[in-house]
Tab-separated table of C-alpha atoms in Angstrom:
chain	number	residue	atom	x	y	z
A	14	MET	CA	-3.883	-11.194	0.749
A	15	LYS	CA	-0.690	-13.142	-1.065
A	16	ASN	CA	-3.495	-15.651	-2.170
A	17	ILE	CA	-5.536	-13.323	-3.240
A	18	LEU	CA	-3.131	-11.110	-5.089
A	19	ARG	CA	-2.265	-14.566	-7.133
A	20	ALA	CA	-5.689	-14.974	-7.869
A	21	LEU	CA	-6.136	-11.488	-9.607
A	22	LEU	CA	-2.688	-12.544	-12.177
A	23	PRO	CA	-4.716	-14.293	-14.539
A	24	VAL	CA	-7.914	-12.579	-14.198
A	25	LEU	CA	-6.161	-9.107	-15.056
A	26	PHE	CA	-3.980	-10.596	-17.815
A	27	LEU	CA	-6.712	-11.612	-19.712
A	28	PHE	CA	-8.531	-8.379	-19.351
A	29	GLY	CA	-5.427	-7.058	-20.021
A	30	SER	CA	-5.038	-8.987	-23.403
A	31	VAL	CA	-8.822	-7.980	-24.194
A	32	VAL	CA	-7.602	-4.195	-23.758
A	33	ASN	CA	-4.670	-4.885	-26.314
A	34	GLY	CA	-6.873	-6.347	-28.554
A	35	PHE	CA	-5.597	-9.662	-28.561
A	36	SER	CA	-8.846	-11.820	-27.896
A	37	GLN	CA	-12.294	-10.515	-27.677
A	38	PRO	CA	-14.023	-9.127	-25.310
A	39	LEU	CA	-15.284	-11.649	-22.424
A	40	SER	CA	-18.897	-12.487	-21.952
A	41	PRO	CA	-19.888	-12.395	-18.273
A	42	ARG	CA	-20.646	-15.961	-18.111
A	43	GLN	CA	-16.279	-16.175	-19.444
A	44	ILE	CA	-15.154	-13.887	-16.532
A	45	ASP	CA	-17.516	-15.523	-13.712
A	46	GLN	CA	-16.074	-19.050	-14.856
A	47	LEU	CA	-12.361	-17.619	-14.895
A	48	VAL	CA	-12.549	-15.592	-11.437
A	49	GLN	CA	-14.231	-19.012	-10.083
A	50	ARG	CA	-11.197	-21.258	-11.536
A	51	SER	CA	-8.700	-18.631	-10.060
A	52	MET	CA	-10.117	-18.649	-6.391
A	53	LYS	CA	-9.729	-22.493	-6.689
A	54	THR	CA	-6.850	-22.810	-8.309
A	55	PHE	CA	-5.184	-20.095	-5.424
A	56	ASP	CA	-7.874	-21.823	-2.420
A	57	VAL	CA	-9.106	-18.060	-2.164
A	58	PRO	CA	-11.979	-18.350	-0.235
A	59	GLY	CA	-13.471	-14.806	-1.508
A	60	MET	CA	-12.892	-11.834	-3.788
A	61	ALA	CA	-14.449	-8.746	-5.808
A	62	VAL	CA	-13.168	-7.319	-9.182
A	63	ALA	CA	-14.218	-4.987	-10.721
A	64	VAL	CA	-13.571	-3.011	-14.426
A	65	ILE	CA	-13.599	0.555	-14.943
A	66	LYS	CA	-13.022	2.186	-18.474
A	67	ASP	CA	-13.774	5.465	-19.410
A	68	GLY	CA	-14.946	6.664	-16.362
A	69	LYS	CA	-17.556	4.149	-15.981
A	70	VAL	CA	-17.964	0.851	-13.857
A	71	ILE	CA	-17.980	-2.003	-16.746
A	72	LEU	CA	-18.261	-4.654	-14.175
A	73	ALA	CA	-18.686	-4.519	-10.317
A	74	LYS	CA	-19.441	-7.992	-8.772
A	75	GLY	CA	-18.692	-9.907	-5.446
A	76	TYR	CA	-17.336	-13.909	-5.310
A	77	GLY	CA	-17.535	-16.550	-2.806
A	78	VAL	CA	-17.416	-15.168	1.141
A	79	ARG	CA	-15.988	-12.917	3.073
A	80	SER	CA	-15.547	-15.262	5.917
A	81	ILE	CA	-15.007	-18.731	5.908
A	82	LYS	CA	-17.001	-18.947	9.711
A	83	THR	CA	-19.856	-16.916	8.845
A	84	GLY	CA	-20.210	-17.388	5.207
A	85	LYS	CA	-21.471	-14.029	4.687
A	86	LYS	CA	-20.772	-13.527	1.067
A	87	VAL	CA	-18.633	-11.345	-0.865
A	88	ASP	CA	-20.322	-8.452	-2.600
A	89	THR	CA	-19.655	-4.792	-4.413
A	90	HIS	CA	-19.184	-3.198	-0.655
A	91	THR	CA	-16.922	-5.756	0.816
A	92	LEU	CA	-13.712	-4.227	2.168
A	93	PHE	CA	-10.545	-5.979	1.478
A	94	ALA	CA	-6.862	-4.798	3.076
A	95	ILE	CA	-4.778	-3.278	0.624
A	96	ALA	CA	-1.587	-4.070	1.786
A	97	SER	CA	1.511	-2.608	0.242
A	98	ASN	CA	-0.615	-0.347	-2.101
A	99	SER	CA	-1.225	2.071	0.622
A	100	LYS	CA	2.276	3.463	0.065
A	101	ALA	CA	0.821	5.280	-2.757
A	102	PHE	CA	-1.324	6.815	-0.740
A	103	THR	CA	1.531	7.667	1.723
A	104	THR	CA	3.764	9.088	-1.699
A	105	ALA	CA	0.683	10.923	-2.941
A	106	ALA	CA	0.119	12.797	1.094
A	107	LEU	CA	4.089	13.667	0.488
A	108	ALA	CA	3.281	15.049	-2.946
A	109	ILE	CA	0.440	16.904	-1.495
A	110	LEU	CA	2.382	18.646	1.024
A	111	ALA	CA	5.075	19.505	-1.877
A	112	ASP	CA	2.702	20.786	-4.028
A	113	ARG	CA	1.859	23.306	-1.035
A	114	GLY	CA	5.208	23.974	-0.787
A	115	LYS	CA	4.965	22.749	2.826
A	116	LEU	CA	8.232	20.429	2.260
A	117	HIS	CA	10.353	19.495	-0.867
A	118	TRP	CA	11.400	16.118	-1.962
A	119	ASP	CA	14.929	16.775	-1.850
A	120	ASP	CA	15.011	18.054	2.079
A	121	ARG	CA	16.680	16.327	4.295
A	122	VAL	CA	14.630	13.608	6.211
A	123	GLN	CA	16.447	14.714	9.505
A	124	LYS	CA	14.604	18.597	8.993
A	125	TYR	CA	11.244	17.312	10.007
A	126	ILE	CA	12.379	13.750	12.217
A	127	PRO	CA	15.680	15.166	13.474
A	128	GLU	CA	16.039	11.655	15.585
A	129	PHE	CA	16.436	9.934	12.358
A	130	GLN	CA	19.283	7.876	12.100
A	131	VAL	CA	19.992	4.563	10.005
A	132	TYR	CA	23.421	3.026	9.628
A	133	SER	CA	25.631	4.971	8.375
A	134	PRO	CA	26.129	8.730	9.702
A	135	TYR	CA	26.744	9.997	6.304
A	136	VAL	CA	24.326	8.046	5.084
A	137	SER	CA	22.018	9.404	7.396
A	138	ALA	CA	22.426	13.159	7.323
A	139	ASP	CA	22.153	13.199	3.265
A	140	PHE	CA	18.987	11.049	3.644
A	141	ARG	CA	16.322	13.154	1.831
A	142	ILE	CA	12.361	12.815	1.347
A	143	ARG	CA	12.595	11.264	-2.248
A	144	ASP	CA	14.832	8.427	-0.510
A	145	LEU	CA	12.184	7.221	2.311
A	146	VAL	CA	9.765	6.614	-0.938
A	147	THR	CA	12.242	5.270	-3.953
A	148	HIS	CA	13.861	1.620	-2.390
A	149	ARG	CA	17.190	2.558	-3.071
A	150	SER	CA	18.478	3.408	0.670
A	151	GLY	CA	21.373	0.252	0.732
A	152	LEU	CA	19.226	-1.302	2.984
A	153	GLY	CA	18.388	-5.476	2.234
A	154	LEU	CA	14.929	-6.836	1.339
A	155	GLY	CA	12.475	-6.474	3.745
A	156	ALA	CA	15.094	-5.139	6.191
A	157	GLY	CA	13.631	-4.674	9.887
A	158	ASP	CA	10.389	-6.184	8.849
A	159	PHE	CA	10.102	-8.150	11.717
A	160	MET	CA	9.186	-5.110	13.851
A	161	ILE	CA	5.900	-4.628	12.267
A	162	PHE	CA	5.063	-8.444	10.895
A	163	PRO	CA	3.297	-10.398	11.993
A	164	ASP	CA	0.653	-8.067	13.152
A	165	GLY	CA	0.364	-7.325	17.267
A	166	ASN	CA	4.021	-6.815	17.845
A	167	ASN	CA	4.827	-4.810	19.961
A	168	PHE	CA	7.140	-2.277	18.771
A	169	THR	CA	5.859	1.663	18.699
A	170	LEU	CA	6.450	3.885	16.090
A	171	PRO	CA	9.594	5.457	17.795
A	172	GLU	CA	11.423	2.458	18.652
A	173	LEU	CA	10.939	1.351	14.604
A	174	ILE	CA	12.481	4.952	13.470
A	175	HIS	CA	15.445	4.326	16.575
A	176	ASN	CA	16.354	0.822	15.689
A	177	LEU	CA	16.602	1.711	12.161
A	178	ARG	CA	20.318	2.968	13.531
A	179	TYR	CA	21.170	-0.851	13.987
A	180	LEU	CA	20.315	-2.173	10.293
A	181	ARG	CA	23.670	-2.366	8.196
A	182	GLN	CA	23.283	-1.383	4.374
A	183	GLU	CA	24.214	-4.001	2.027
A	184	THR	CA	25.037	-2.207	-0.811
A	185	PRO	CA	26.283	1.428	-1.746
A	186	PHE	CA	23.257	4.382	-0.844
A	187	ARG	CA	21.114	5.118	-3.948
A	188	SER	CA	23.068	2.325	-6.179
A	189	LYS	CA	20.658	-0.533	-5.655
A	190	PHE	CA	16.787	-0.862	-5.976
A	191	ALA	CA	15.625	-3.146	-2.575
A	192	TYR	CA	11.652	-3.017	-1.218
A	193	ASP	CA	11.611	-1.781	1.703
A	194	ASN	CA	8.717	-1.084	4.236
A	195	LEU	CA	9.984	0.739	7.106
A	196	LEU	CA	10.922	3.501	5.614
A	197	TYR	CA	7.528	4.486	4.408
A	198	VAL	CA	6.628	4.103	7.895
A	199	VAL	CA	9.382	6.747	8.195
A	200	ALA	CA	7.398	8.696	5.272
A	201	GLY	CA	4.220	8.577	6.412
A	202	GLU	CA	5.572	10.297	10.300
A	203	VAL	CA	6.824	13.130	7.976
A	204	VAL	CA	3.469	13.627	6.830
A	205	HIS	CA	2.483	13.363	10.057
A	206	ARG	CA	5.337	15.935	11.368
A	207	VAL	CA	4.315	17.930	8.681
A	208	SER	CA	0.786	18.424	8.374
A	209	GLY	CA	0.433	17.974	12.058
A	210	MET	CA	-2.080	15.332	11.391
A	211	SER	CA	-1.911	12.101	11.700
A	212	TRP	CA	-1.065	9.554	8.745
A	213	GLU	CA	-4.915	8.353	8.655
A	214	ASP	CA	-6.568	11.908	9.015
A	215	PHE	CA	-3.986	12.774	6.278
A	216	VAL	CA	-5.322	10.835	3.764
A	217	GLN	CA	-8.900	10.899	4.695
A	218	LYS	CA	-9.395	14.096	4.239
A	219	ASN	CA	-6.687	15.201	1.299
A	220	ILE	CA	-7.223	12.424	-0.252
A	221	PHE	CA	-10.278	9.938	0.513
A	222	ASP	CA	-13.102	12.734	1.017
A	223	LYS	CA	-12.026	15.214	-1.746
A	224	LEU	CA	-12.214	11.693	-4.520
A	225	GLY	CA	-15.438	10.794	-2.573
A	226	MET	CA	-14.306	7.542	-1.414
A	227	THR	CA	-16.778	6.891	0.898
A	228	GLU	CA	-16.322	2.946	1.198
A	229	THR	CA	-12.749	3.074	2.234
A	230	ALA	CA	-10.914	3.971	5.665
A	231	PRO	CA	-7.119	4.058	6.263
A	232	SER	CA	-6.931	1.852	8.481
A	233	LEU	CA	-8.606	-1.121	10.165
A	234	LYS	CA	-9.405	0.759	13.330
A	235	ARG	CA	-11.776	2.828	11.405
A	236	VAL	CA	-13.759	-0.041	9.373
A	237	LYS	CA	-17.050	-0.284	10.916
A	238	ASP	CA	-17.758	-3.928	9.277
A	239	ARG	CA	-14.963	-5.914	9.820
A	240	SER	CA	-16.636	-9.185	8.828
């Protein structure tokens, strides 16, 4: 995933330059050359590129292979994991619930997850829904990530929430930005407890289905073709 993102950076930069008028529009051939050069530079076996302007698809094309073993080509229907881009869907799910009056951004987390506790009892009691998604909890960069990475570890969701109380804060609460993953797991659990639906079901029903995103899945388990 990191390699794919790195390969996309020069592509996105040049597309952005076109939009801002710093260069002439790229031809399909130039785009192909740019993508292929980026893939070679960053050792990416396969990727897909889409350009949408004014609601219309200007370009949609696959490059390389989706599997080194099978050699199956990437096309416009190939699915890619979006990693932390899924955080946007968690925040959107919370926003939907807030719009429906089911929760408020300044509600305390313990209102919905009574067992939620971080290292400081004071911070635990004052922790709000918005604090789960703004990366200003005071925890250090990537605190507790070894409980969820790499894939295949044995920590359950209740254990992840419980273990937050053992992670010391590195900075005062709400004083500094530090990227966090675990608290988004907690945010997903808030979605579950407020809606009565799993995060996956809620996102599928209220976002993907509503937008007609028929080739998007909220989890790997729901992907039919994993090749």
